[in-house]
Amino acid sequence: GEDVEQSLFLSVREGDSSVINCTYTDSSSTYLYWYKQEPGAGLQLLTYIFSNMDMKQDQRLTVLLNKKDKHLSLRIADTQTGDSAIYFCALRDGGYNKLIFGAGTRLAVHP
Amino acid sequence: NAGVTQTPKFQVLKTGQSMTLQCAQDMNHEYMSWYRQDPGMGLRLIHYSVGAGITDQGEVPNGYNVSRSTTEDFPLRLLSAAPSQTSVYFCASSLTGGGNQPQHFGDGTRLSIL
């Protein structure tokens, strides 16, 4: 089955850029997503990219997709303390109505 | 709009007890799903539904039942609770199951089985 890998922790200084990485195994995924989870809350969709795109930018967020290497990244520019959260990479599973999630990357932003 | 509402927010059960986790959405979404979140494992799909009267199994369906008698509600039933079912449970919905439809998540139910 599909496997989605993320590093578990990332620590950045306030104002710097954060880059959260994700690798996956199934090349048939048509949509790839980034979700944010704040403490005690559900998941919030941040952005998504269609598999025929290489890059998508949305304000401070930039998503890069390298289909050859099966690598997805989320760059957050000018990282703020409010960006501290867990970030999940997720893929639409080929022909099925379900999302496959990575384990999540905990982003800590320090002054 | 309330979005996706889950109740209860917290629950403690004894092994062998049964209970129902409630999920309701007021967005007229066809697609609803249940996930469990465990440390270091992300979210795993338990069951999903593409419309009223239609349900299907996800990755980890054992020990759980669902039904979808209305568009709005998608309850998750634990038949005989086991400690391995201690987890945080999330319900999600989207307009359809299509990939360009964002899933809206509830705030979760934190369940402990003793």
GROMACS .gro file of C-alpha atoms in nm:
model
  225
    1GLY     CA    1   0.000   0.000   0.000
    2GLU     CA    2   0.083   0.366  -0.004
    3ASP     CA    3   0.350   0.488   0.235
    4VAL     CA    4   0.400   0.852   0.328
    5GLU     CA    5   0.708   0.959   0.523
    6GLN     CA    6   0.777   1.282   0.710
    7SER     CA    7   1.041   1.390   0.955
    8LEU     CA    8   0.889   1.424   1.301
    9PHE     CA    9   1.033   1.755   1.422
   10LEU     CA   10   1.148   2.089   1.285
   11SER     CA   11   1.265   2.388   1.487
   12VAL     CA   12   1.308   2.733   1.327
   13ARG     CA   13   1.370   3.087   1.439
   14GLU     CA   14   1.088   3.337   1.407
   15GLY     CA   15   1.116   3.523   1.076
   16ASP     CA   16   1.310   3.244   0.902
   17SER     CA   17   1.165   3.015   0.637
   18SER     CA   18   1.048   2.665   0.729
   19VAL     CA   19   1.064   2.374   0.488
   20ILE     CA   20   0.870   2.060   0.571
   21ASN     CA   21   0.937   1.757   0.356
   22CYS     CA   22   0.734   1.453   0.259
   23THR     CA   23   0.813   1.148   0.049
   24TYR     CA   24   0.564   0.895  -0.083
   25THR     CA   25   0.558   0.570  -0.273
   26ASP     CA   26   0.243   0.568  -0.490
   27SER     CA   27   0.286   0.768  -0.810
   28SER     CA   28  -0.083   0.737  -0.899
   29SER     CA   29  -0.188   0.996  -0.640
   30THR     CA   30  -0.371   1.277  -0.816
   31TYR     CA   31  -0.397   1.526  -0.531
   32LEU     CA   32  -0.145   1.596  -0.257
   33TYR     CA   33  -0.236   1.799   0.050
   34TRP     CA   34  -0.090   1.981   0.345
   35TYR     CA   35  -0.292   1.997   0.666
   36LYS     CA   36  -0.219   2.189   0.985
   37GLN     CA   37  -0.320   2.072   1.333
   38GLU     CA   38  -0.303   2.304   1.631
   39PRO     CA   39  -0.312   2.162   1.985
   40GLY     CA   40  -0.648   2.014   2.078
   41ALA     CA   41  -0.800   2.087   1.739
   42GLY     CA   42  -0.887   1.903   1.422
   43LEU     CA   43  -0.699   1.926   1.096
   44GLN     CA   44  -0.720   2.234   0.881
   45LEU     CA   45  -0.650   2.214   0.508
   46LEU     CA   46  -0.372   2.459   0.424
   47THR     CA   47  -0.323   2.394   0.056
   48TYR     CA   48  -0.318   2.122  -0.204
   49ILE     CA   49  -0.152   2.060  -0.537
   50PHE     CA   50  -0.266   1.863  -0.836
   51SER     CA   51  -0.020   1.604  -0.959
   52ASN     CA   52   0.034   1.774  -1.296
   53MET     CA   53   0.172   2.084  -1.124
   54ASP     CA   54   0.527   2.142  -1.001
   55MET     CA   55   0.467   2.437  -0.776
   56LYS     CA   56   0.183   2.622  -0.610
   57GLN     CA   57   0.213   2.945  -0.414
   58ASP     CA   58  -0.046   3.081  -0.174
   59GLN     CA   59   0.065   3.389   0.021
   60ARG     CA   60   0.341   3.269   0.261
   61LEU     CA   61   0.303   2.907   0.154
   62THR     CA   62   0.486   2.745  -0.137
   63VAL     CA   63   0.430   2.382  -0.229
   64LEU     CA   64   0.686   2.205  -0.447
   65LEU     CA   65   0.620   1.869  -0.608
   66ASN     CA   66   0.894   1.653  -0.760
   67LYS     CA   67   0.710   1.362  -0.916
   68LYS     CA   68   1.025   1.189  -1.033
   69ASP     CA   69   1.159   1.168  -0.678
   70LYS     CA   70   0.810   1.139  -0.523
   71HIS     CA   71   0.890   1.431  -0.297
   72LEU     CA   72   0.655   1.702  -0.172
   73SER     CA   73   0.758   2.002   0.033
   74LEU     CA   74   0.588   2.291   0.210
   75ARG     CA   75   0.777   2.614   0.254
   76ILE     CA   76   0.648   2.871   0.500
   77ALA     CA   77   0.805   3.213   0.450
   78ASP     CA   78   0.858   3.450   0.744
   79THR     CA   79   0.759   3.185   0.998
   80GLN     CA   80   0.564   3.319   1.296
   81THR     CA   81   0.492   3.174   1.640
   82GLY     CA   82   0.135   3.117   1.525
   83ASP     CA   83   0.270   2.869   1.272
   84SER     CA   84   0.375   2.634   1.553
   85ALA     CA   85   0.168   2.321   1.493
   86ILE     CA   86   0.182   1.972   1.347
   87TYR     CA   87   0.184   1.962   0.968
   88PHE     CA   88   0.055   1.657   0.785
   89CYS     CA   89   0.124   1.557   0.430
   90ALA     CA   90  -0.161   1.357   0.275
   91LEU     CA   91  -0.225   1.191  -0.059
   92ARG     CA   92  -0.543   1.086  -0.233
   93ASP     CA   93  -0.513   0.708  -0.271
   94GLY     CA   94  -0.529   0.631  -0.643
   95GLY     CA   95  -0.875   0.501  -0.716
   96TYR     CA   96  -1.011   0.506  -0.363
   97ASN     CA   97  -1.203   0.766  -0.171
   98LYS     CA   98  -0.951   0.802   0.107
   99LEU     CA   99  -0.655   1.006   0.217
  100ILE     CA  100  -0.326   0.852   0.325
  101PHE     CA  101  -0.152   1.063   0.590
  102GLY     CA  102   0.207   1.092   0.696
  103ALA     CA  103   0.287   1.081   1.069
  104GLY     CA  104   0.310   1.461   1.087
  105THR     CA  105   0.594   1.709   1.140
  106ARG     CA  106   0.588   1.912   1.460
  107LEU     CA  107   0.705   2.265   1.383
  108ALA     CA  108   0.840   2.466   1.675
  109VAL     CA  109   0.903   2.837   1.621
  110HIS     CA  110   1.133   3.010   1.869
  111PRO     CA  111   1.227   3.376   1.911
  112ASN     CA  112  -2.267   2.703   0.991
  113ALA     CA  113  -2.140   2.473   1.262
  114GLY     CA  114  -1.930   2.268   1.017
  115VAL     CA  115  -1.843   1.922   1.148
  116THR     CA  116  -1.952   1.860   1.507
  117GLN     CA  117  -1.825   1.566   1.710
  118THR     CA  118  -1.957   1.452   2.045
  119PRO     CA  119  -1.843   1.377   2.305
  120LYS     CA  120  -1.507   1.557   2.319
  121PHE     CA  121  -1.372   1.320   2.584
  122GLN     CA  122  -1.474   0.973   2.697
  123VAL     CA  123  -1.333   0.706   2.927
  124LEU     CA  124  -1.459   0.350   2.888
  125LYS     CA  125  -1.392   0.018   3.049
  126THR     CA  126  -1.279  -0.275   2.839
  127GLY     CA  127  -1.579  -0.451   2.688
  128GLN     CA  128  -1.814  -0.154   2.699
  129SER     CA  129  -1.978  -0.026   2.384
  130MET     CA  130  -2.040   0.329   2.280
  131THR     CA  131  -2.122   0.550   1.984
  132LEU     CA  132  -1.921   0.850   1.873
  133GLN     CA  133  -2.141   1.106   1.706
  134CYS     CA  134  -2.057   1.310   1.398
  135ALA     CA  135  -2.285   1.561   1.229
  136GLN     CA  136  -2.229   1.810   0.948
  137ASP     CA  137  -2.457   2.085   0.826
  138MET     CA  138  -2.291   2.151   0.491
  139ASN     CA  139  -2.490   1.896   0.288
  140HIS     CA  140  -2.172   1.701   0.223
  141GLU     CA  141  -2.208   1.363   0.057
  142TYR     CA  142  -1.874   1.222   0.170
  143MET     CA  143  -1.801   1.152   0.538
  144SER     CA  144  -1.525   0.955   0.703
  145TRP     CA  145  -1.378   0.850   1.036
  146TYR     CA  146  -1.008   0.850   1.120
  147ARG     CA  147  -0.812   0.759   1.428
  148GLN     CA  148  -0.496   0.943   1.523
  149ASP     CA  149  -0.224   0.768   1.718
  150PRO     CA  150   0.116   0.914   1.817
  151GLY     CA  151   0.374   0.882   1.542
  152MET     CA  152   0.127   0.724   1.299
  153GLY     CA  153  -0.068   1.010   1.149
  154LEU     CA  154  -0.433   0.949   1.073
  155ARG     CA  155  -0.570   0.616   0.959
  156LEU     CA  156  -0.904   0.572   0.789
  157ILE     CA  157  -1.155   0.353   0.974
  158HIS     CA  158  -1.471   0.376   0.762
  159TYR     CA  159  -1.612   0.613   0.506
  160SER     CA  160  -1.938   0.689   0.329
  161VAL     CA  161  -1.999   0.840  -0.014
  162GLY     CA  162  -2.366   0.911   0.057
  163ALA     CA  163  -2.668   0.816   0.265
  164GLY     CA  164  -2.708   0.439   0.280
  165ILE     CA  165  -2.357   0.368   0.151
  166THR     CA  166  -2.058   0.283   0.369
  167ASP     CA  167  -1.725   0.113   0.311
  168GLN     CA  168  -1.421   0.002   0.508
  169GLY     CA  169  -1.097   0.192   0.536
  170GLU     CA  170  -0.756   0.074   0.654
  171VAL     CA  171  -0.844  -0.021   1.013
  172PRO     CA  172  -1.215  -0.115   1.031
  173ASN     CA  173  -1.199  -0.404   1.279
  174GLY     CA  174  -1.390  -0.339   1.601
  175TYR     CA  175  -1.592  -0.052   1.455
  176ASN     CA  176  -1.929  -0.023   1.284
  177VAL     CA  177  -2.085   0.268   1.099
  178SER     CA  178  -2.415   0.355   0.940
  179ARG     CA  179  -2.533   0.646   0.727
  180SER     CA  180  -2.910   0.680   0.749
  181THR     CA  181  -2.905   1.053   0.676
  182THR     CA  182  -2.674   1.286   0.486
  183GLU     CA  183  -2.599   1.482   0.803
  184ASP     CA  184  -2.501   1.208   1.048
  185PHE     CA  185  -2.230   0.943   1.047
  186PRO     CA  186  -2.200   0.770   1.387
  187LEU     CA  187  -1.912   0.539   1.472
  188ARG     CA  188  -1.985   0.247   1.704
  189LEU     CA  189  -1.734   0.061   1.917
  190LEU     CA  190  -1.883  -0.282   1.970
  191SER     CA  191  -1.667  -0.404   2.259
  192ALA     CA  192  -1.401  -0.150   2.356
  193ALA     CA  193  -1.041  -0.266   2.385
  194PRO     CA  194  -0.736  -0.076   2.517
  195SER     CA  195  -0.593  -0.077   2.162
  196GLN     CA  196  -0.879   0.153   2.065
  197THR     CA  197  -0.751   0.428   2.292
  198SER     CA  198  -0.699   0.709   2.044
  199VAL     CA  199  -0.820   1.042   1.916
  200TYR     CA  200  -1.100   1.001   1.664
  201PHE     CA  201  -1.169   1.251   1.389
  202CYS     CA  202  -1.469   1.278   1.165
  203ALA     CA  203  -1.432   1.455   0.830
  204SER     CA  204  -1.664   1.550   0.548
  205SER     CA  205  -1.639   1.688   0.198
  206LEU     CA  206  -1.886   1.781  -0.072
  207THR     CA  207  -1.795   1.470  -0.269
  208GLY     CA  208  -1.515   1.215  -0.256
  209GLY     CA  209  -1.336   1.393  -0.539
  210GLY     CA  210  -0.973   1.491  -0.494
  211ASN     CA  211  -1.031   1.863  -0.536
  212GLN     CA  212  -1.284   1.873  -0.256
  213PRO     CA  213  -1.122   1.974   0.074
  214GLN     CA  214  -1.211   1.764   0.374
  215HIS     CA  215  -1.344   1.949   0.677
  216PHE     CA  216  -1.248   1.796   1.011
  217GLY     CA  217  -1.422   1.803   1.346
  218ASP     CA  218  -1.228   1.883   1.663
  219GLY     CA  219  -1.196   1.518   1.762
  220THR     CA  220  -1.308   1.281   2.036
  221ARG     CA  221  -1.041   1.173   2.282
  222LEU     CA  222  -1.120   0.819   2.390
  223SER     CA  223  -0.947   0.621   2.664
  224ILE     CA  224  -1.015   0.253   2.723
  225LEU     CA  225  -0.912   0.120   3.064
   0.00000   0.00000   0.00000
